[in-house]
mmCIF file of C-alpha atoms in Angstrom:
data_model
loop_
_atom_site.group_PDB
_atom_site.id
_atom_site.type_symbol
_atom_site.label_atom_id
_atom_site.label_comp_id
_atom_site.label_asym_id
_atom_site.label_seq_id
_atom_site.Cartn_x
_atom_site.Cartn_y
_atom_site.Cartn_z
ATOM 1 C CA MET A 1 65.627 -92.985 -90.183
ATOM 2 C CA PRO A 2 62.249 -92.544 -91.864
ATOM 3 C CA GLU A 3 62.779 -95.501 -94.224
ATOM 4 C CA MET A 4 63.360 -97.809 -91.270
ATOM 5 C CA ASP A 5 60.297 -96.513 -89.440
ATOM 6 C CA VAL A 6 58.136 -96.996 -92.545
ATOM 7 C CA ALA A 7 59.493 -100.517 -93.028
ATOM 8 C CA LEU A 8 58.842 -101.468 -89.400
ATOM 9 C CA LYS A 9 55.323 -100.030 -89.539
ATOM 10 C CA GLY A 10 54.802 -102.057 -92.726
ATOM 11 C CA THR A 11 55.847 -105.270 -90.996
ATOM 12 C CA MET A 12 53.261 -104.648 -88.309
ATOM 13 C CA GLN A 13 50.564 -104.557 -91.011
ATOM 14 C CA ILE A 14 51.272 -108.211 -91.865
ATOM 15 C CA ASP A 15 48.462 -110.435 -90.569
ATOM 16 C CA GLY A 16 49.415 -111.944 -87.224
ATOM 17 C CA ALA A 17 52.367 -109.610 -86.577
ATOM 18 C CA ILE A 18 53.323 -109.395 -82.908
ATOM 19 C CA GLY A 19 56.599 -107.507 -83.223
ATOM 20 C CA ALA A 20 59.405 -106.626 -85.597
ATOM 21 C CA ALA A 21 62.938 -105.281 -85.486
ATOM 22 C CA LEU A 22 65.699 -104.142 -87.793
ATOM 23 C CA VAL A 23 68.877 -105.659 -86.419
ATOM 24 C CA ASP A 24 72.611 -105.271 -87.006
ATOM 25 C CA HIS A 25 73.952 -108.837 -87.001
ATOM 26 C CA THR A 26 77.488 -107.611 -86.399
ATOM 27 C CA SER A 27 76.691 -106.095 -83.013
ATOM 28 C CA GLY A 28 73.353 -107.734 -82.178
ATOM 29 C CA MET A 29 71.789 -104.318 -81.607
ATOM 30 C CA ALA A 30 68.237 -103.569 -82.688
ATOM 31 C CA LEU A 31 68.322 -100.343 -84.711
ATOM 32 C CA GLY A 32 64.564 -100.050 -84.413
ATOM 33 C CA THR A 33 61.589 -102.020 -83.156
ATOM 34 C CA ALA A 34 57.825 -102.055 -83.537
ATOM 35 C CA GLY A 35 55.248 -103.929 -81.511
ATOM 36 C CA GLY A 36 56.368 -106.515 -79.014
ATOM 37 C CA SER A 37 54.693 -107.402 -75.741
ATOM 38 C CA ARG A 38 55.336 -108.057 -72.087
ATOM 39 C CA ASP A 39 56.357 -111.590 -73.091
ATOM 40 C CA LEU A 40 58.379 -110.544 -76.147
ATOM 41 C CA ASP A 41 61.322 -108.224 -75.526
ATOM 42 C CA LEU A 42 62.401 -107.437 -79.071
ATOM 43 C CA THR A 43 65.841 -106.137 -78.108
ATOM 44 C CA VAL A 44 66.658 -109.394 -76.316
ATOM 45 C CA ALA A 45 65.192 -111.454 -79.184
ATOM 46 C CA ALA A 46 67.171 -109.420 -81.720
ATOM 47 C CA ALA A 47 70.437 -110.100 -79.910
ATOM 48 C CA GLY A 48 69.662 -113.803 -79.577
ATOM 49 C CA ASN A 49 68.712 -114.198 -83.212
ATOM 50 C CA THR A 50 71.942 -112.534 -84.247
ATOM 51 C CA ASP A 51 73.622 -115.780 -83.163
ATOM 52 C CA VAL A 52 71.242 -117.720 -85.430
ATOM 53 C CA VAL A 53 72.147 -115.550 -88.429
ATOM 54 C CA ARG A 54 75.877 -115.759 -87.720
ATOM 55 C CA ALA A 55 75.720 -119.555 -87.336
ATOM 56 C CA LYS A 56 73.851 -119.965 -90.622
ATOM 57 C CA LEU A 57 76.263 -117.694 -92.491
ATOM 58 C CA ARG A 58 79.237 -119.621 -91.060
ATOM 59 C CA ALA A 59 77.664 -122.947 -92.049
ATOM 60 C CA MET A 60 77.057 -121.680 -95.578
ATOM 61 C CA GLU A 61 80.664 -120.525 -95.788
ATOM 62 C CA VAL A 62 82.024 -123.882 -94.588
ATOM 63 C CA LEU A 63 79.808 -125.666 -97.110
ATOM 64 C CA ASN A 64 80.934 -123.282 -99.864
ATOM 65 C CA LEU A 65 77.343 -122.328 -100.577
ATOM 66 C CA THR A 66 77.320 -119.223 -102.728
ATOM 67 C CA GLU A 67 73.556 -118.829 -102.846
ATOM 68 C CA LYS A 68 71.907 -115.830 -101.228
ATOM 69 C CA LEU A 69 70.260 -116.458 -97.875
ATOM 70 C CA GLU A 70 66.611 -115.446 -98.372
ATOM 71 C CA ASP A 71 65.213 -116.045 -94.922
ATOM 72 C CA ILE A 72 65.314 -118.217 -91.828
ATOM 73 C CA LEU A 73 62.132 -119.596 -90.276
ATOM 74 C CA ILE A 74 61.839 -120.680 -86.654
ATOM 75 C CA THR A 75 58.552 -122.363 -85.782
ATOM 76 C CA LEU A 76 57.364 -122.462 -82.173
ATOM 77 C CA ASP A 77 54.117 -123.858 -80.749
ATOM 78 C CA THR A 78 52.256 -120.574 -81.132
ATOM 79 C CA GLN A 79 54.587 -118.355 -83.165
ATOM 80 C CA TYR A 80 56.597 -118.045 -86.350
ATOM 81 C CA HIS A 81 59.859 -116.123 -86.195
ATOM 82 C CA LEU A 82 61.052 -114.899 -89.604
ATOM 83 C CA ILE A 83 64.550 -113.559 -90.144
ATOM 84 C CA ARG A 84 65.253 -111.866 -93.480
ATOM 85 C CA PRO A 85 68.730 -110.469 -94.241
ATOM 86 C CA VAL A 86 68.676 -107.069 -95.952
ATOM 87 C CA SER A 87 70.225 -107.497 -99.392
ATOM 88 C CA SER A 88 70.819 -103.886 -100.435
ATOM 89 C CA ARG A 89 74.337 -102.482 -100.251
ATOM 90 C CA SER A 90 73.292 -99.890 -97.722
ATOM 91 C CA GLY A 91 71.672 -102.573 -95.574
ATOM 92 C CA ARG A 92 74.532 -105.035 -95.586
ATOM 93 C CA GLY A 93 74.926 -106.657 -92.170
ATOM 94 C CA LEU A 94 71.309 -105.996 -91.207
ATOM 95 C CA PHE A 95 68.289 -108.255 -90.972
ATOM 96 C CA LEU A 96 64.572 -107.827 -90.487
ATOM 97 C CA TYR A 97 63.121 -109.900 -87.673
ATOM 98 C CA LEU A 98 59.387 -110.556 -87.564
ATOM 99 C CA VAL A 99 57.375 -112.471 -84.965
ATOM 100 C CA LEU A 100 53.946 -113.746 -86.007
ATOM 101 C CA ASN A 101 51.041 -115.307 -84.155
ATOM 102 C CA LYS A 102 50.830 -118.752 -85.745
ATOM 103 C CA ASP A 103 47.015 -118.931 -85.550
ATOM 104 C CA ARG A 104 46.500 -115.574 -87.292
ATOM 105 C CA ALA A 105 49.332 -115.563 -89.827
ATOM 106 C CA ASN A 106 49.520 -116.846 -93.374
ATOM 107 C CA LEU A 107 53.181 -117.862 -93.565
ATOM 108 C CA ALA A 108 53.467 -117.742 -97.365
ATOM 109 C CA MET A 109 51.875 -114.301 -97.518
ATOM 110 C CA ALA A 110 53.994 -113.057 -94.609
ATOM 111 C CA ARG A 111 57.184 -114.168 -96.366
ATOM 112 C CA HIS A 112 56.043 -112.471 -99.563
ATOM 113 C CA GLN A 113 55.207 -109.209 -97.757
ATOM 114 C CA LEU A 114 58.421 -109.234 -95.724
ATOM 115 C CA ARG A 115 60.443 -109.729 -98.937
ATOM 116 C CA ALA A 116 58.717 -106.704 -100.509
ATOM 117 C CA ILE A 117 59.436 -104.598 -97.407
ATOM 118 C CA GLU A 118 63.077 -105.703 -97.337
ATOM 119 C CA GLN A 119 63.564 -104.935 -101.035
ATOM 120 C CA GLY A 120 62.134 -101.458 -100.580
ATOM 121 C CA LEU A 121 64.259 -100.720 -97.522
ATOM 122 C CA ASP A 122 67.080 -98.223 -98.039
ATOM 123 C CA VAL A 123 69.027 -97.688 -94.852
#
């Protein structure tokens, strides 16, 4: 999937990027990854964050929220974890997952760049 590879390479160009994945939130499987480290297993993180996405979607359903979920931010001591559902028809059920070094990242710019990557993604 060249589009996926280009998108993942693009996420790694975001200042502070440590790792990224394109994830199927139905199965929890990472379709592709980029970056990562000895301390960050992206396939394990992808599966774990699938539960986060599912929980948020269930909560929105129970609350009858009809708005589109733009992204989910998890803030740790040294990292930001951004989860952005893919909104295109072909990407339905997928999300982009990006881990950033908190000291090197500009969160607003990272969100803006991740949105542009997601909108250009055709899976």
